[in-house]
Tab-separated table of C-alpha atoms in Angstrom:
chain	number	residue	atom	x	y	z
A	1	MET	CA	143.522	-15.727	25.940
A	2	THR	CA	143.419	-16.521	29.614
A	3	THR	CA	145.940	-19.092	30.801
A	4	PRO	CA	144.493	-21.285	33.565
A	5	THR	CA	146.739	-21.536	36.637
A	6	MET	CA	147.052	-24.508	39.099
A	7	ILE	CA	145.470	-24.089	42.443
A	8	ASP	CA	146.073	-25.744	45.735
A	9	SER	CA	144.154	-29.017	45.496
A	10	THR	CA	144.211	-29.872	49.289
A	11	PRO	CA	140.796	-30.828	50.691
A	12	GLU	CA	140.644	-27.603	52.686
A	13	SER	CA	141.272	-25.445	49.620
A	14	VAL	CA	138.810	-27.401	47.507
A	15	ARG	CA	136.166	-26.899	50.233
A	16	ALA	CA	136.876	-23.194	50.413
A	17	LEU	CA	136.722	-22.882	46.660
A	18	PHE	CA	133.215	-24.503	46.402
A	19	ASP	CA	132.084	-22.403	49.261
A	20	ARG	CA	133.312	-19.203	47.422
A	21	ILE	CA	131.683	-20.135	44.059
A	22	ALA	CA	128.368	-21.222	45.542
A	23	PRO	CA	126.541	-18.022	44.491
A	24	ILE	CA	127.394	-18.399	40.868
A	25	TYR	CA	127.761	-22.176	40.676
A	26	ASP	CA	124.430	-22.827	38.918
A	27	PRO	CA	124.532	-19.985	36.334
A	28	LEU	CA	128.039	-20.895	35.289
A	29	ASN	CA	127.183	-24.555	35.053
A	30	ASN	CA	124.595	-23.491	32.499
A	31	TRP	CA	127.215	-21.606	30.512
A	32	LEU	CA	129.865	-24.324	30.845
A	33	SER	CA	127.405	-26.945	29.564
A	34	LEU	CA	125.533	-24.804	27.055
A	35	GLY	CA	122.372	-25.566	29.143
A	36	GLN	CA	122.781	-29.291	28.780
A	37	HIS	CA	123.864	-30.272	32.374
A	38	ARG	CA	120.382	-31.106	33.570
A	39	ILE	CA	119.889	-33.595	30.660
A	40	TRP	CA	123.162	-35.324	31.562
A	41	LYS	CA	122.174	-35.304	35.258
A	42	GLN	CA	118.817	-37.016	34.309
A	43	MET	CA	120.838	-39.602	32.431
A	44	ALA	CA	122.930	-40.359	35.581
A	45	VAL	CA	119.817	-40.653	37.693
A	46	LYS	CA	118.313	-43.116	35.215
A	47	TRP	CA	121.551	-45.155	35.002
A	48	SER	CA	121.695	-45.297	38.844
A	49	GLY	CA	118.715	-47.572	38.698
A	50	ALA	CA	116.900	-45.592	41.464
A	51	LYS	CA	113.235	-46.508	41.709
A	52	SER	CA	110.188	-45.646	43.707
A	53	GLY	CA	110.577	-46.402	47.423
A	54	ASP	CA	114.435	-46.601	47.174
A	55	THR	CA	116.869	-45.118	49.708
A	56	CYS	CA	119.533	-43.235	47.684
A	57	ILE	CA	122.540	-41.008	48.234
A	58	ASP	CA	123.948	-38.147	46.176
A	59	VAL	CA	127.499	-37.580	47.042
A	60	CYS	CA	129.226	-34.168	46.516
A	61	CYS	CA	125.558	-32.885	46.039
A	62	GLY	CA	126.538	-29.279	45.673
A	63	SER	CA	123.529	-27.091	45.013
A	64	GLY	CA	121.290	-30.033	44.968
A	65	ASP	CA	120.222	-30.735	41.354
A	66	LEU	CA	120.863	-34.476	41.411
A	67	ALA	CA	119.438	-34.964	44.834
A	68	GLN	CA	116.218	-33.321	43.844
A	69	MET	CA	115.983	-35.440	40.707
A	70	LEU	CA	116.602	-38.576	42.731
A	71	ALA	CA	113.912	-37.490	45.256
A	72	GLU	CA	111.399	-36.926	42.477
A	73	ARG	CA	112.210	-40.450	41.178
A	74	VAL	CA	111.985	-42.354	44.485
A	75	GLY	CA	108.641	-40.798	45.605
A	76	ASN	CA	108.089	-42.145	49.069
A	77	GLY	CA	111.637	-43.353	49.320
A	78	GLN	CA	114.525	-41.333	50.852
A	79	VAL	CA	117.467	-39.289	49.533
A	80	VAL	CA	120.587	-38.245	51.394
A	81	GLY	CA	122.495	-35.298	49.833
A	82	VAL	CA	126.140	-35.058	51.142
A	83	ASP	CA	128.655	-32.250	50.637
A	84	PHE	CA	131.447	-30.789	52.610
A	85	ALA	CA	130.868	-27.254	51.387
A	86	THR	CA	128.438	-25.637	53.803
A	87	GLU	CA	127.574	-22.737	51.379
A	88	GLN	CA	126.614	-25.205	48.712
A	89	LEU	CA	124.349	-27.124	51.146
A	90	ALA	CA	122.647	-23.840	52.138
A	91	ILE	CA	121.868	-23.044	48.528
A	92	ALA	CA	120.551	-26.675	48.131
A	93	ARG	CA	118.218	-26.330	51.031
A	94	GLN	CA	117.029	-22.894	49.855
A	95	ARG	CA	116.319	-24.075	46.255
A	96	VAL	CA	113.983	-26.807	47.531
A	97	GLN	CA	112.216	-24.261	49.698
A	98	ASN	CA	111.944	-21.780	46.941
A	99	ARG	CA	110.147	-24.456	44.783
A	100	HIS	CA	107.705	-24.968	47.682
A	101	LEU	CA	108.371	-28.747	47.401
A	102	THR	CA	108.132	-31.419	49.994
A	103	LEU	CA	110.809	-33.781	48.962
A	104	PRO	CA	112.290	-36.724	50.987
A	105	ILE	CA	115.814	-35.130	51.160
A	106	THR	CA	118.121	-35.130	54.154
A	107	TRP	CA	121.108	-32.770	53.698
A	108	ILE	CA	124.268	-33.830	55.445
A	109	GLU	CA	127.645	-32.008	55.752
A	110	GLY	CA	130.197	-34.775	55.110
A	111	ASP	CA	133.346	-35.808	53.217
A	112	ALA	CA	133.133	-38.098	50.275
A	113	LEU	CA	136.314	-39.728	51.512
A	114	ASN	CA	134.759	-40.537	54.859
A	115	LEU	CA	130.995	-40.726	54.505
A	116	PRO	CA	129.228	-40.455	57.903
A	117	LEU	CA	126.745	-43.295	56.905
A	118	PRO	CA	126.420	-47.080	57.473
A	119	ASP	CA	127.517	-49.943	55.363
A	120	ASN	CA	125.288	-51.555	52.921
A	121	HIS	CA	122.581	-48.938	53.305
A	122	PHE	CA	121.707	-47.441	49.880
A	123	ASP	CA	119.883	-48.804	46.989
A	124	ALA	CA	121.429	-46.321	44.434
A	125	ALA	CA	123.904	-43.473	44.326
A	126	THR	CA	124.791	-40.561	42.133
A	127	MET	CA	127.824	-38.152	42.108
A	128	GLY	CA	127.813	-35.048	39.821
A	129	TYR	CA	131.113	-33.259	39.154
A	130	GLY	CA	132.588	-34.405	42.439
A	131	LEU	CA	134.942	-37.267	41.650
A	132	ARG	CA	137.342	-35.053	39.793
A	133	ASN	CA	137.699	-32.839	42.854
A	134	VAL	CA	138.281	-35.345	45.603
A	135	GLY	CA	141.756	-35.692	47.024
A	136	ASP	CA	141.840	-39.520	46.707
A	137	ILE	CA	139.671	-41.002	43.870
A	138	PRO	CA	140.100	-44.733	44.884
A	139	ARG	CA	139.128	-43.921	48.459
A	140	ALA	CA	136.039	-42.063	47.264
A	141	LEU	CA	135.020	-45.067	45.182
A	142	ARG	CA	135.671	-47.430	48.072
A	143	GLU	CA	133.376	-45.309	50.219
A	144	LEU	CA	130.613	-45.527	47.663
A	145	GLN	CA	131.080	-49.230	47.442
A	146	ARG	CA	130.890	-49.454	51.251
A	147	VAL	CA	127.591	-47.662	51.661
A	148	LEU	CA	125.872	-49.322	48.809
A	149	LYS	CA	123.796	-52.466	49.260
A	150	PRO	CA	125.032	-55.600	47.345
A	151	GLY	CA	123.795	-55.316	43.784
A	152	ALA	CA	123.262	-51.562	44.023
A	153	THR	CA	124.473	-49.139	41.337
A	154	ALA	CA	126.178	-45.670	41.443
A	155	ALA	CA	126.285	-43.295	38.412
A	156	ILE	CA	129.057	-40.777	38.437
A	157	LEU	CA	128.836	-37.791	36.014
A	158	ASP	CA	131.812	-35.525	35.374
A	159	LEU	CA	133.764	-33.455	32.980
A	160	HIS	CA	136.424	-35.204	30.951
A	161	ARG	CA	139.249	-34.485	28.553
A	162	PRO	CA	138.038	-35.749	25.194
A	163	THR	CA	140.354	-38.002	23.208
A	164	ASN	CA	139.500	-36.390	19.831
A	165	PRO	CA	142.079	-33.569	19.283
A	166	LEU	CA	139.606	-31.267	17.638
A	167	VAL	CA	137.057	-31.605	20.454
A	168	ARG	CA	139.811	-31.273	23.044
A	169	ASN	CA	141.056	-27.998	21.453
A	170	PHE	CA	137.542	-26.687	21.333
A	171	GLN	CA	136.971	-27.529	25.024
A	172	GLN	CA	140.217	-25.691	25.995
A	173	TRP	CA	139.290	-22.738	23.819
A	174	TYR	CA	135.760	-22.609	25.436
A	175	LEU	CA	137.241	-22.736	28.918
A	176	ASN	CA	139.762	-20.118	28.283
A	177	THR	CA	137.724	-17.612	26.236
A	178	ILE	CA	134.117	-18.117	27.565
A	179	VAL	CA	133.999	-19.722	30.996
A	180	VAL	CA	136.971	-18.144	32.763
A	181	PRO	CA	136.399	-14.609	31.465
A	182	LEU	CA	132.655	-14.961	32.439
A	183	ALA	CA	133.733	-16.110	35.848
A	184	SER	CA	136.166	-13.123	35.991
A	185	HIS	CA	133.215	-10.805	35.295
A	186	TYR	CA	131.666	-12.017	38.605
A	187	GLY	CA	135.089	-11.790	40.388
A	188	TYR	CA	135.849	-15.523	40.284
A	189	SER	CA	138.565	-15.869	37.574
A	190	ASN	CA	141.020	-17.703	39.856
A	191	GLU	CA	138.414	-20.110	41.200
A	192	TYR	CA	137.365	-21.153	37.636
A	193	ALA	CA	140.950	-21.373	36.410
A	194	TYR	CA	141.115	-24.689	38.315
A	195	LEU	CA	138.961	-26.399	35.694
A	196	ALA	CA	141.589	-27.067	33.031
A	197	PRO	CA	144.337	-28.514	35.417
A	198	SER	CA	141.593	-30.597	37.137
A	199	LEU	CA	140.687	-32.118	33.808
A	200	ASP	CA	144.298	-32.823	32.973
A	201	ARG	CA	144.848	-34.943	35.976
A	202	PHE	CA	141.461	-36.695	35.971
A	203	PRO	CA	141.539	-40.393	35.032
A	204	THR	CA	140.273	-41.327	31.627
A	205	GLY	CA	137.212	-43.527	31.353
A	206	GLN	CA	139.216	-46.699	31.041
A	207	GLU	CA	141.291	-45.702	34.129
A	208	GLN	CA	138.106	-45.048	36.021
A	209	ARG	CA	136.815	-48.501	35.136
A	210	ASN	CA	139.997	-50.063	36.362
A	211	LEU	CA	139.886	-48.162	39.659
A	212	ALA	CA	136.365	-49.185	40.282
A	213	LEU	CA	137.100	-52.858	39.703
A	214	GLU	CA	140.097	-52.524	42.065
A	215	VAL	CA	138.108	-51.287	44.918
A	216	GLY	CA	135.432	-54.131	44.532
A	217	PHE	CA	132.720	-53.191	42.124
A	218	SER	CA	131.546	-56.160	40.173
A	219	THR	CA	130.296	-54.469	37.033
A	220	VAL	CA	131.656	-51.209	35.564
A	221	THR	CA	130.775	-49.257	32.381
A	222	HIS	CA	131.869	-45.849	31.276
A	223	TYR	CA	129.678	-43.824	28.889
A	224	PRO	CA	131.339	-40.924	27.001
A	225	ILE	CA	128.753	-38.215	26.198
A	226	ALA	CA	128.910	-34.743	24.637
A	227	GLY	CA	131.644	-35.715	22.279
A	228	GLY	CA	133.743	-37.073	25.217
A	229	THR	CA	133.725	-33.765	27.087
A	230	MET	CA	131.509	-35.525	29.673
A	231	GLY	CA	131.259	-39.049	30.892
A	232	VAL	CA	129.160	-41.170	33.248
A	233	LEU	CA	130.855	-43.999	35.144
A	234	VAL	CA	128.157	-46.736	36.050
A	235	ILE	CA	129.358	-49.148	38.715
A	236	THR	CA	127.452	-51.989	40.428
A	237	LYS	CA	128.465	-53.461	43.722
């Protein structure tokens, strides 16, 4: 059994990690989620309340799945995809080009803790697998609250540690015996060993609700999914 090791979690190290894993990020997401991650992302897009004509933001957009889903939903609206990993953004752009799509997406290199965007600007927001990796979760939530219009909603999807001991044990077994060895096959064992410690220090659903209220969101709900191994935090300004 592979024992996950702690990695340096400074912003610079996290950025470098996501740049390194960019080439295998999508295939390993499929393995990690047993192919279900796109369904969960569609749930997040739906819970964001994004609709035709809206201006939306996908923070920590990675390789662009959620941003593309948002763009297809808003039609003649506008989507901004933000990430601080340049290699991930390059793949996001290339994926849209490969699909020969004309989507209303603007890709921006930027930090979730200091979004280079105006106050009260967006009708809806999403974030997929990003909140767990930022260096300051309250600050990231505060930035989302700042750029959303009053009454707008953000839906934040991420991995979680389940409360059920059996499910938790299965999750750990799956990470140790399937995900990390698979990443090791591609030469990325150290990069994917970060998953377990990142889950251990990630706030629970209740803690996330409390943090969202503290930074000024008016309505907060947390939906556990996939047996509690995933969750979507839905927060309205």
